[in-house]
Amino acid sequence: MIDNIRVDYDGLIPNNVGLNSDDRVKKALETWHPGYIDWWMDMGPEGFQQALVYLRTAVSVDTGGWARFDYVRMPEYKWGILLAPQVEGRKVPFGANKGEPAWQEVPGEHRAMLRRLIVIQGDTEPASVEQQRHLGKTAPSLYDMRNLFQVNVEEGRHLWAMVYLLHKYFGKDGREEAEELLRRRAGDKDTPRMLGAFNEETPDWLSFFLFTFFTDRDGKMQLEALAQSGFDPLSRTCRFMLTEEAHHMFVGETGVGRIVQRTCEAMVEAGIEDPHEVDRIRALGVVDLPTIQKKANLHFSLTLDLFGSEVSTNAANAFHAGVKGRYREDKLDDDHTLEDSTYPVLRFIDGRIASADVPALSGLNMRLRDDYLTDCLKGIERWNRVIAKSGIDFKLRLPSVAFNRQIGEFKGLHVDLDGNLISAEAWTRGRDSMLPSSGDRAFIEHLMSRPVMEAGKFASWIAPPRVGIDNRPGDFEYVKLAG
Ligand SMILES: [Fe+2]
Ligand SMILES: [Fe+2]
């Protein structure tokens, strides 16, 4: 019997899937491993591969106490294969096969669909590491640098998670897909990553925090939907990935929150009440709130494109097949087949943006996106409480879902932040008040260009965290730089 709670650290590849008694997959993964390390050395955090980083590593997959903290050089991080424990008697929870025992092998008729979903998920993981690889050099503190690297090594592990499924369940074409995952590169014009938002730049730390807040949260929603899958190994792997993803949400939300807090403190100290006095506020060495809003508008709209088309046959098929469910499907109280229900979706019809009922199966991408919006709003509320507490009259918000879209119903339309259709001319005129202008970008780049690498110190534009990682004190040396 394999112990599927504790992690086996005996071989090259830590795991709780009994890899030592599975020669075929063990060999395939050991063959893939050097390519992965090469990729990490080429595309992982630049300039910090030799630094000692205070990282957590999973030692078991149960809910309490799965992590051990220690100083690790990132290339020596114990990446491995961790699945949440198998649930005895688990059934396919939704779709046409609802109630059948959950599949322990890939059902032939859903093979292509499952492989595609796993590859798309897998592709996003290394992509974000590539997008973030230069950020260590401008970290606002060792605390933040450590959090960045923790996110990076865990995204690396998420790649391992998907590659394990490909190697174990998809034979030769699975192995080929696993190779391709190491070959594509974020932003490369010949071999780009598969999804748009994962080819954008993450040039500064505000972008990084907004990316982890908005884009990692899309990842969370996708993992939640896949955690419901009738294909049990996929469900189990996603359930464990979600425990890691929670930290990425934390980094994003508290990162933006600390920037907001510092801005408000500086404004209050300087006696500035009007948040739109941009020049005076910037002169204090902090980011003005309207610029944070514009950056949020950008990251939010890029991330919405990841949810796919408003009306989608792929989404309908994946649900019908029992392969990809809804957010917290197991907590929902309905028939879990959705054959006869409808869902309201915002569409562009007859020159107007309006809500229309579509078959619930075709509207599943939007249902997931609506759950995503609710999740985002909770974080934004917390940022707004920080602003309100300082007595500053400003509220961060989400723009309309039709704003600045490249995919789906609203692609190519000129829509303002409130969801009104506007002329091309009005769009061009208003663009710099809705999205970061070149001036905004230059300001942020300059403000955030100098790293702070002294333990316990923080850049001028961000407040310290309320508590340390692993309850460490404020002046803890989270990263010991090499040399
Ligand atoms: Fe991930
Ligand atoms: Fe993540």
XYZ file of C-alpha atoms and ligand atoms in Angstrom:
485
model
C 0.000 0.000 0.000
C 1.235 3.490 -0.699
C 0.894 6.117 1.943
C -0.803 8.890 0.038
C -0.632 11.580 2.706
C 3.114 11.747 3.361
C 5.555 12.633 0.638
C 8.311 10.198 -0.314
C 11.611 12.092 -0.643
C 13.750 9.025 -1.342
C 14.126 9.236 -5.114
C 14.992 12.028 -7.521
C 11.352 13.070 -7.667
C 9.476 13.577 -4.394
C 5.971 12.174 -4.658
C 3.013 10.632 -2.929
C 1.915 8.549 -5.913
C 4.106 5.497 -5.358
C 6.500 6.406 -8.153
C 9.089 3.888 -6.914
C 6.801 1.042 -7.923
C 5.861 2.568 -11.292
C 8.975 2.104 -13.423
C 7.512 3.333 -16.693
C 6.357 6.706 -15.377
C 9.354 7.093 -13.095
C 11.663 6.666 -16.063
C 9.663 9.040 -18.234
C 9.784 11.719 -15.547
C 13.472 11.185 -14.885
C 14.059 11.654 -18.597
C 12.037 14.871 -18.571
C 13.758 16.191 -15.421
C 17.046 17.524 -16.946
C 15.096 19.512 -19.536
C 13.048 21.004 -16.740
C 16.174 22.062 -14.816
C 17.626 23.551 -18.006
C 14.406 25.478 -18.496
C 14.499 26.707 -14.876
C 18.126 27.848 -15.214
C 17.351 29.626 -18.510
C 13.959 31.079 -17.697
C 13.661 31.088 -13.889
C 14.459 34.064 -11.610
C 17.417 35.823 -13.174
C 20.354 36.631 -10.920
C 19.139 34.697 -7.879
C 19.683 31.040 -8.674
C 22.424 30.805 -6.043
C 20.643 32.786 -3.334
C 19.335 30.979 -0.262
C 15.609 31.555 -0.123
C 13.368 30.864 2.871
C 10.872 28.622 1.068
C 8.177 26.230 2.097
C 8.207 22.707 0.748
C 5.317 20.279 1.024
C 5.947 17.349 3.344
C 2.444 15.921 3.271
C -0.855 16.669 1.576
C -3.192 16.787 4.547
C -4.809 20.118 5.359
C -2.879 20.926 8.519
C 0.889 21.395 8.542
C 1.847 20.313 5.046
C 4.687 22.773 4.693
C 8.224 22.876 6.025
C 10.156 26.158 5.834
C 13.884 26.262 5.211
C 16.611 28.033 3.236
C 16.844 26.498 -0.238
C 18.656 27.364 -3.460
C 15.852 27.458 -5.999
C 17.381 25.017 -8.513
C 17.536 22.513 -5.622
C 13.889 22.983 -4.653
C 12.097 19.657 -4.115
C 9.676 19.822 -7.006
C 7.513 16.789 -7.032
C 4.198 15.127 -7.601
C 1.571 15.628 -4.951
C -2.022 14.539 -5.192
C -4.681 15.172 -2.552
C -5.774 11.907 -0.915
C -8.189 9.724 -2.849
C -11.760 10.039 -1.611
C -13.248 6.597 -1.045
C -16.225 5.912 -3.301
C -16.022 9.230 -5.171
C -18.499 9.556 -8.062
C -18.555 11.648 -11.222
C -20.322 14.666 -9.714
C -22.053 16.166 -12.797
C -22.910 15.798 -16.473
C -24.300 12.885 -18.444
C -22.208 10.356 -16.491
C -23.163 11.750 -13.105
C -23.196 9.090 -10.382
C -20.785 6.659 -12.095
C -17.683 5.802 -10.070
C -15.046 8.485 -10.716
C -12.620 7.418 -13.469
C -9.179 6.241 -12.375
C -8.110 5.923 -16.024
C -8.840 8.262 -18.924
C -12.096 7.317 -20.653
C -11.256 6.818 -24.362
C -14.028 9.079 -25.615
C -12.843 12.020 -23.497
C -9.145 11.545 -24.029
C -8.573 14.391 -26.497
C -10.599 16.833 -24.426
C -8.790 15.949 -21.207
C -5.402 16.197 -22.831
C -6.213 19.631 -24.233
C -7.401 20.935 -20.857
C -4.315 19.580 -19.071
C -1.959 21.037 -21.671
C -3.620 24.478 -21.537
C -3.466 24.512 -17.735
C 0.118 23.213 -17.830
C 1.206 25.914 -20.285
C 0.207 28.763 -17.969
C 2.432 27.537 -15.116
C 5.907 27.974 -16.644
C 4.625 31.008 -18.556
C 4.169 33.075 -15.398
C 7.668 32.132 -14.181
C 9.014 33.417 -17.495
C 6.983 36.621 -17.250
C 8.286 37.300 -13.740
C 11.901 36.331 -14.172
C 13.397 39.830 -13.954
C 11.456 41.034 -10.937
C 13.918 39.849 -8.285
C 16.260 42.629 -9.369
C 13.765 45.331 -8.374
C 12.222 43.722 -5.271
C 10.930 46.287 -2.739
C 12.124 44.088 0.153
C 13.563 40.666 0.927
C 10.122 39.684 2.213
C 8.555 40.443 -1.179
C 11.433 38.835 -3.031
C 10.892 35.646 -1.069
C 7.177 35.678 -1.866
C 7.913 36.131 -5.564
C 10.275 33.159 -5.536
C 7.804 31.037 -3.577
C 5.183 31.724 -6.222
C 7.736 30.920 -8.929
C 8.829 27.548 -7.528
C 5.197 26.569 -6.957
C 4.272 27.457 -10.528
C 7.172 25.206 -11.476
C 5.638 22.480 -9.340
C 2.276 23.004 -11.016
C 3.986 22.291 -14.294
C 5.226 19.023 -12.740
C 1.664 18.268 -11.691
C 0.353 18.517 -15.246
C 3.373 16.730 -16.723
C 2.798 13.813 -14.364
C -0.754 13.431 -15.675
C 0.499 13.604 -19.266
C 3.213 10.989 -18.658
C 1.092 8.678 -16.584
C -2.138 8.685 -18.568
C -1.448 9.835 -22.128
C 1.424 7.664 -23.386
C 3.543 8.888 -26.260
C 1.539 11.969 -27.156
C 1.490 12.911 -23.476
C 5.292 12.780 -23.421
C 5.449 14.920 -26.551
C 3.137 17.495 -25.012
C 5.349 17.542 -21.897
C 8.355 18.381 -24.096
C 6.417 21.163 -25.810
C 5.595 22.692 -22.426
C 9.337 23.278 -21.970
C 9.760 24.631 -25.488
C 7.212 27.446 -25.670
C 8.184 30.824 -24.169
C 6.079 33.693 -22.844
C 6.019 36.529 -25.353
C 8.127 34.701 -27.967
C 6.972 35.586 -31.459
C 7.694 32.151 -32.927
C 6.800 29.848 -30.027
C 4.558 31.842 -27.687
C 2.620 30.451 -24.753
C -0.913 29.349 -25.588
C -2.977 32.103 -23.938
C -2.764 35.864 -24.505
C -2.382 37.083 -20.913
C 0.584 34.737 -20.487
C 2.496 36.442 -23.268
C 2.201 39.927 -21.762
C 5.017 41.517 -19.814
C 5.129 41.759 -16.035
C 7.575 44.673 -15.989
C 7.169 46.018 -12.441
C 5.998 45.006 -8.987
C 2.588 46.645 -9.193
C 2.021 44.546 -12.323
C 3.212 41.465 -10.446
C 0.806 42.006 -7.558
C -2.076 42.749 -9.920
C -1.159 39.678 -11.975
C -1.229 37.432 -8.912
C -4.474 39.072 -7.782
C -6.318 38.908 -11.112
C -4.592 36.332 -13.312
C -3.600 33.747 -10.695
C -7.203 34.041 -9.536
C -8.352 32.929 -12.975
C -5.978 29.993 -12.409
C -7.679 29.338 -9.117
C -11.109 29.301 -10.773
C -9.948 26.944 -13.527
C -8.398 24.630 -10.923
C -11.608 24.728 -8.883
C -13.568 23.673 -11.984
C -11.063 20.903 -12.799
C -10.962 19.778 -9.148
C -14.576 18.698 -9.707
C -13.605 16.498 -12.655
C -14.851 12.941 -12.953
C -11.252 12.025 -13.933
C -10.079 11.426 -10.393
C -6.296 11.944 -10.779
C -6.973 15.386 -12.288
C -9.350 16.230 -9.466
C -6.833 15.152 -6.844
C -3.921 17.033 -8.376
C -5.973 20.238 -8.696
C -7.163 19.964 -5.112
C -3.593 20.034 -3.886
C -2.599 22.803 -6.307
C -5.366 24.954 -4.820
C -3.736 24.833 -1.399
C -0.611 26.353 -2.999
C -2.623 28.808 -5.082
C -4.059 30.303 -1.890
C -0.623 31.784 -1.160
C -0.497 33.365 -4.628
C -3.875 35.049 -3.960
C -2.482 36.267 -0.639
C 0.628 37.733 -2.272
C -1.463 39.635 -4.830
C -4.115 40.949 -2.504
C -1.787 42.009 0.300
C 0.766 43.374 -2.173
C -1.716 45.782 -3.764
C -3.219 46.448 -0.318
C 0.176 47.471 1.068
C 0.814 49.796 -1.891
C -2.611 51.384 -1.373
C -1.920 51.718 2.339
C 1.436 53.408 1.816
C -0.084 55.861 -0.686
C -2.850 56.778 1.761
C -0.387 57.202 4.646
C 1.851 59.462 2.567
C -1.117 61.559 1.416
C -2.340 61.998 4.977
C 1.149 62.906 6.234
C 1.491 65.501 3.471
C -2.006 66.865 4.013
C -3.154 66.002 0.482
C -6.879 65.265 0.377
C -7.555 65.086 -3.349
C -6.438 61.704 -4.759
C -6.315 63.288 -8.234
C -3.442 65.611 -7.380
C -1.269 63.130 -9.184
C 1.953 65.115 -9.451
C 2.035 66.102 -5.789
C 1.302 62.535 -4.714
C 3.933 61.042 -6.997
C 6.471 63.471 -5.604
C 6.030 61.674 -2.263
C 7.497 58.509 -3.768
C 4.212 56.584 -3.828
C 1.771 55.477 -6.547
C -1.342 57.655 -6.898
C -4.630 55.780 -6.608
C -5.916 56.675 -10.124
C -2.843 54.982 -11.614
C -3.443 51.864 -9.520
C -6.998 51.863 -10.896
C -5.761 52.119 -14.490
C -3.317 49.250 -13.981
C -6.122 47.194 -12.428
C -8.331 47.933 -15.457
C -5.627 46.536 -17.710
C -4.965 43.353 -15.748
C -8.653 42.682 -15.195
C -9.539 42.991 -18.875
C -6.588 40.847 -19.995
C -7.581 38.183 -17.486
C -11.240 38.091 -18.546
C -10.078 36.939 -21.972
C -8.803 33.751 -20.297
C -12.363 32.647 -19.552
C -13.005 32.143 -23.258
C -16.104 32.929 -25.272
C -19.324 33.987 -23.602
C -21.216 31.226 -25.356
C -19.091 28.125 -25.691
C -19.671 24.639 -27.058
C -16.333 23.469 -25.640
C -17.407 24.414 -22.128
C -20.781 22.705 -22.663
C -19.110 19.527 -23.940
C -16.600 19.394 -21.086
C -19.362 19.671 -18.506
C -21.669 17.233 -20.272
C -18.784 14.746 -20.388
C -18.108 15.082 -16.648
C -14.622 16.459 -17.311
C -14.815 20.094 -16.105
C -17.374 21.232 -13.549
C -18.531 24.483 -12.036
C -16.980 26.409 -9.167
C -17.751 24.368 -6.036
C -20.011 22.019 -7.996
C -20.234 19.746 -4.951
C -21.775 22.578 -2.907
C -24.421 23.496 -5.503
C -27.973 22.374 -5.080
C -29.407 21.518 -8.517
C -29.577 18.553 -10.891
C -25.866 18.889 -11.932
C -26.750 18.133 -15.549
C -28.103 21.561 -16.615
C -29.866 20.110 -19.656
C -33.014 22.193 -19.179
C -31.790 25.389 -17.515
C -30.615 28.733 -18.793
C -28.048 31.273 -17.628
C -28.012 35.056 -18.199
C -25.013 36.231 -20.217
C -24.005 39.766 -21.224
C -23.847 39.864 -25.028
C -23.513 42.241 -27.949
C -26.772 41.960 -29.881
C -28.257 44.345 -32.461
C -25.649 46.963 -31.673
C -26.381 46.900 -27.955
C -24.774 45.337 -24.915
C -27.486 43.497 -23.043
C -28.141 40.424 -20.947
C -29.591 37.401 -22.741
C -30.534 33.968 -21.446
C -28.559 31.163 -23.072
C -28.666 27.402 -22.417
C -26.885 26.934 -19.062
C -24.416 24.470 -20.594
C -23.284 26.992 -23.220
C -22.992 29.725 -20.591
C -20.614 27.849 -18.278
C -17.601 30.041 -19.016
C -19.658 33.032 -17.899
C -20.888 31.306 -14.821
C -17.265 30.668 -13.817
C -16.417 34.263 -14.704
C -19.274 35.577 -12.561
C -17.969 33.532 -9.624
C -14.566 35.016 -10.382
C -15.983 38.558 -10.248
C -17.493 37.884 -6.839
C -14.146 36.586 -5.631
C -12.285 39.651 -7.015
C -14.750 42.049 -5.400
C -13.999 40.744 -1.923
C -10.351 41.751 -2.324
C -11.253 45.137 -3.781
C -13.559 45.762 -0.824
C -10.627 45.169 1.510
C -8.472 47.674 -0.409
C -11.306 50.185 -0.230
C -11.543 49.781 3.520
C -7.878 50.821 3.772
C -8.626 53.946 1.720
C -11.809 54.756 3.648
C -9.998 54.419 6.968
C -7.548 57.127 5.920
C -10.473 59.430 5.138
C -9.576 59.719 1.447
C -12.482 59.990 -0.955
C -11.672 57.319 -3.543
C -12.935 53.852 -4.370
C -11.201 51.230 -6.456
C -13.585 49.283 -8.689
C -13.821 46.740 -11.451
C -14.455 48.062 -14.960
C -17.251 46.651 -17.119
C -16.608 43.134 -18.434
C -17.020 44.586 -21.938
C -14.100 46.998 -21.492
C -10.890 46.469 -23.519
C -11.581 42.902 -24.641
C -9.683 40.874 -27.243
C -11.761 37.693 -27.121
C -15.483 36.991 -27.299
C -18.577 39.168 -27.777
C -16.920 42.499 -27.075
C -13.769 42.013 -29.093
C -12.931 45.079 -31.146
C -15.679 47.229 -29.614
C -15.008 50.603 -28.030
C -16.510 50.381 -24.568
C -15.866 52.674 -21.605
C -15.317 51.607 -17.992
C -19.065 51.716 -17.293
C -19.891 49.471 -20.240
C -21.154 52.187 -22.609
C -20.384 51.891 -26.295
C -18.361 54.909 -27.379
C -16.945 56.109 -30.697
C -13.445 55.211 -31.827
C -12.539 58.846 -31.444
C -13.844 58.993 -27.867
C -11.911 55.809 -27.086
C -8.670 57.289 -28.379
C -9.298 60.514 -26.491
C -10.171 58.737 -23.236
C -7.714 55.871 -23.446
C -5.091 57.369 -21.173
C -7.672 57.963 -18.447
C -8.764 54.305 -18.546
C -5.517 52.399 -19.142
C -1.922 53.172 -18.097
C -0.405 55.831 -20.373
C 3.229 55.786 -21.454
C 3.807 58.495 -18.835
C 2.251 56.320 -16.115
C 4.415 53.434 -17.148
C 7.573 55.517 -17.153
C 6.732 56.855 -13.681
C 6.193 53.385 -12.235
C 9.238 51.969 -13.923
C 11.359 54.743 -12.444
C 9.758 54.570 -8.991
C 10.175 50.817 -8.793
C 13.603 50.532 -10.385
C 15.665 50.390 -7.190
C 15.634 47.194 -5.126
C 15.691 47.198 -1.333
C 17.792 44.308 -0.160
C 18.404 45.112 3.482
C 16.491 42.861 5.877
C 13.498 44.604 7.429
C 13.590 47.596 5.035
C 10.950 48.443 2.416
C 10.763 50.652 -0.672
C 9.067 54.046 -0.238
C 5.938 52.973 -2.126
C 4.896 49.914 -0.131
C 3.955 49.364 3.529
C 5.521 46.468 5.470
C 3.322 43.398 5.969
C 1.408 43.037 9.199
C 2.938 39.633 9.961
C 5.944 37.822 8.586
C 5.961 34.573 6.620
C 6.054 31.597 9.005
C 5.596 34.188 11.792
C 9.131 35.458 11.353
C 9.997 38.863 12.864
C 10.081 42.062 10.779
C 13.847 42.103 10.252
C 14.084 38.444 9.226
C 16.454 37.749 6.342
C 14.093 35.981 3.938
C 16.690 35.783 1.190
C 20.422 35.383 1.738
C 21.995 36.779 -1.370
C 24.951 34.967 -2.831
C 28.423 36.472 -2.858
Fe -0.204 27.608 -10.830
Fe -0.491 30.628 -9.112
